[in-house]
Amino acid sequence: QVQLVESGGGLVQAGGSLRLSCAASGSIFSINAMGWYRQAPGKQRQLVASITSGRSKYITSGQSTNYADSVKGRFTISRDNANNTVYLQMNNLKPEDTAVYYCNTYPVMISSWGQGTQVTVSS
């Protein structure tokens, strides 16, 4: 069973930065696109960013990324296939980025989500 463990969240002032990490167990990681999702209180979970797997487990060329319009130019998704980890670098954070952040494949194929990591941005 694939397990996802997110970390790196915290409380930060507007304009600050955080780097989220997601460690994934299982071979599914290296062959699938991965995504970061977030869920704010009272709202549905939404895709924030996605990244394809690249040409192989050890060759990062060929990866492509996509971002929600609300985070373009501020967030950067990356992955380390050798270590089954995906990252989300978040810069110039805004209060509206406050949410619980999760990772999963893109599209979602792992039914058991991780615990997520809370990101809170104060104004």
mmCIF file of C-alpha atoms in Angstrom:
data_model
loop_
_atom_site.group_PDB
_atom_site.id
_atom_site.type_symbol
_atom_site.label_atom_id
_atom_site.label_comp_id
_atom_site.label_asym_id
_atom_site.label_seq_id
_atom_site.Cartn_x
_atom_site.Cartn_y
_atom_site.Cartn_z
ATOM 1 C CA GLN A 1 0.000 0.000 0.000
ATOM 2 C CA VAL A 2 1.350 3.378 -0.977
ATOM 3 C CA GLN A 3 1.799 5.828 1.870
ATOM 4 C CA LEU A 4 2.170 9.588 1.579
ATOM 5 C CA VAL A 5 3.777 11.684 4.317
ATOM 6 C CA GLU A 6 3.696 15.463 3.988
ATOM 7 C CA SER A 7 5.819 17.846 6.053
ATOM 8 C CA GLY A 8 7.207 21.363 6.136
ATOM 9 C CA GLY A 9 4.143 23.431 6.898
ATOM 10 C CA GLY A 10 3.931 26.103 9.547
ATOM 11 C CA LEU A 11 2.937 29.627 10.447
ATOM 12 C CA VAL A 12 4.469 32.383 8.356
ATOM 13 C CA GLN A 13 3.823 36.055 7.739
ATOM 14 C CA ALA A 14 2.574 37.283 4.397
ATOM 15 C CA GLY A 15 5.471 37.530 1.967
ATOM 16 C CA GLY A 16 7.327 34.689 3.609
ATOM 17 C CA SER A 17 8.360 31.305 2.241
ATOM 18 C CA LEU A 18 7.952 27.644 3.082
ATOM 19 C CA ARG A 19 9.149 24.434 1.468
ATOM 20 C CA LEU A 20 6.869 21.429 1.679
ATOM 21 C CA SER A 21 8.029 17.844 1.248
ATOM 22 C CA CYS A 22 6.111 14.679 0.464
ATOM 23 C CA ALA A 23 7.682 11.276 0.903
ATOM 24 C CA ALA A 24 5.962 8.476 -0.955
ATOM 25 C CA SER A 25 6.509 4.778 -0.454
ATOM 26 C CA GLY A 26 6.056 2.258 -3.223
ATOM 27 C CA SER A 27 7.003 2.096 -6.869
ATOM 28 C CA ILE A 28 4.041 4.138 -8.005
ATOM 29 C CA PHE A 29 5.987 7.321 -7.458
ATOM 30 C CA SER A 30 8.563 6.982 -10.225
ATOM 31 C CA ILE A 31 6.072 6.296 -13.008
ATOM 32 C CA ASN A 32 3.327 8.755 -12.203
ATOM 33 C CA ALA A 33 2.782 12.445 -12.322
ATOM 34 C CA MET A 34 2.500 13.890 -8.835
ATOM 35 C CA GLY A 35 0.518 16.802 -7.555
ATOM 36 C CA TRP A 36 0.199 19.084 -4.564
ATOM 37 C CA TYR A 37 -3.341 19.808 -3.459
ATOM 38 C CA ARG A 38 -4.742 22.075 -0.772
ATOM 39 C CA GLN A 39 -7.948 22.358 1.177
ATOM 40 C CA ALA A 40 -8.945 25.520 2.956
ATOM 41 C CA PRO A 41 -11.629 25.484 5.681
ATOM 42 C CA GLY A 42 -15.064 25.106 4.185
ATOM 43 C CA LYS A 43 -13.730 24.602 0.679
ATOM 44 C CA GLN A 44 -13.104 21.658 -1.586
ATOM 45 C CA ARG A 45 -9.650 20.229 -2.103
ATOM 46 C CA GLN A 46 -8.027 21.710 -5.183
ATOM 47 C CA LEU A 47 -4.957 21.029 -7.284
ATOM 48 C CA VAL A 48 -2.182 23.553 -6.748
ATOM 49 C CA ALA A 49 0.628 22.169 -8.891
ATOM 50 C CA SER A 50 1.594 19.032 -10.781
ATOM 51 C CA ILE A 51 4.774 17.556 -12.223
ATOM 52 C CA THR A 52 5.280 14.658 -14.612
ATOM 53 C CA SER A 53 7.706 11.849 -13.885
ATOM 54 C CA GLY A 54 10.324 12.645 -16.514
ATOM 55 C CA ARG A 55 12.060 10.191 -18.831
ATOM 56 C CA SER A 56 13.148 7.772 -16.169
ATOM 57 C CA LYS A 57 13.694 7.394 -12.480
ATOM 58 C CA TYR A 58 17.167 8.909 -12.707
ATOM 59 C CA ILE A 59 16.801 11.377 -15.593
ATOM 60 C CA THR A 60 14.930 14.538 -14.712
ATOM 61 C CA SER A 61 14.832 15.963 -18.222
ATOM 62 C CA GLY A 62 11.422 15.782 -19.782
ATOM 63 C CA GLN A 63 9.540 16.731 -16.640
ATOM 64 C CA SER A 64 6.818 19.279 -17.112
ATOM 65 C CA THR A 65 4.967 21.307 -14.541
ATOM 66 C CA ASN A 66 1.622 23.031 -14.270
ATOM 67 C CA TYR A 67 0.251 25.459 -11.706
ATOM 68 C CA ALA A 68 -3.045 26.880 -10.628
ATOM 69 C CA ASP A 69 -3.369 30.482 -11.737
ATOM 70 C CA SER A 70 -3.463 31.645 -8.117
ATOM 71 C CA VAL A 71 0.075 30.380 -7.423
ATOM 72 C CA LYS A 72 1.843 30.891 -10.751
ATOM 73 C CA GLY A 73 5.104 32.742 -10.333
ATOM 74 C CA ARG A 74 5.152 32.106 -6.568
ATOM 75 C CA PHE A 75 5.186 28.316 -6.149
ATOM 76 C CA THR A 76 7.596 25.788 -7.666
ATOM 77 C CA ILE A 77 7.039 22.038 -7.703
ATOM 78 C CA SER A 78 9.945 19.630 -8.068
ATOM 79 C CA ARG A 79 10.634 15.961 -7.483
ATOM 80 C CA ASP A 80 13.448 13.594 -6.603
ATOM 81 C CA ASN A 81 12.547 10.287 -8.194
ATOM 82 C CA ALA A 82 15.507 8.462 -6.689
ATOM 83 C CA ASN A 83 14.197 9.264 -3.209
ATOM 84 C CA ASN A 84 10.460 9.176 -3.955
ATOM 85 C CA THR A 85 9.998 12.743 -2.770
ATOM 86 C CA VAL A 86 8.121 15.682 -4.225
ATOM 87 C CA TYR A 87 8.597 19.258 -3.062
ATOM 88 C CA LEU A 88 6.649 22.496 -3.175
ATOM 89 C CA GLN A 89 8.616 25.698 -2.748
ATOM 90 C CA MET A 90 6.219 28.472 -1.807
ATOM 91 C CA ASN A 91 7.386 32.080 -1.971
ATOM 92 C CA ASN A 92 5.596 35.375 -1.419
ATOM 93 C CA LEU A 93 2.905 33.617 0.557
ATOM 94 C CA LYS A 94 -0.483 35.277 0.949
ATOM 95 C CA PRO A 95 -3.192 34.819 3.589
ATOM 96 C CA GLU A 96 -5.360 33.111 0.961
ATOM 97 C CA ASP A 97 -2.735 30.356 0.720
ATOM 98 C CA THR A 98 -3.744 29.213 4.197
ATOM 99 C CA ALA A 99 -4.846 25.582 3.918
ATOM 100 C CA VAL A 100 -3.882 22.002 4.598
ATOM 101 C CA TYR A 101 -1.576 20.839 1.832
ATOM 102 C CA TYR A 102 -1.547 17.264 0.540
ATOM 103 C CA CYS A 103 0.283 15.346 -2.154
ATOM 104 C CA ASN A 104 -1.036 12.551 -4.339
ATOM 105 C CA THR A 105 -0.615 11.323 -7.874
ATOM 106 C CA TYR A 106 -2.062 13.421 -10.664
ATOM 107 C CA PRO A 107 -4.734 12.534 -11.376
ATOM 108 C CA VAL A 108 -5.550 11.164 -7.934
ATOM 109 C CA MET A 109 -5.087 7.405 -7.769
ATOM 110 C CA ILE A 110 -4.162 6.853 -4.118
ATOM 111 C CA SER A 111 -7.391 6.626 -2.174
ATOM 112 C CA SER A 112 -5.740 6.936 1.236
ATOM 113 C CA TRP A 113 -4.548 10.527 1.584
ATOM 114 C CA GLY A 114 -1.756 11.463 3.944
ATOM 115 C CA GLN A 115 -2.340 13.590 7.008
ATOM 116 C CA GLY A 116 -1.390 16.729 5.150
ATOM 117 C CA THR A 117 0.628 19.650 6.454
ATOM 118 C CA GLN A 118 -0.952 22.871 7.711
ATOM 119 C CA VAL A 119 0.163 26.148 6.169
ATOM 120 C CA THR A 120 -1.036 29.299 7.886
ATOM 121 C CA VAL A 121 -0.190 32.722 6.484
ATOM 122 C CA SER A 122 -0.836 35.729 8.693
ATOM 123 C CA SER A 123 -1.450 39.197 7.294
#
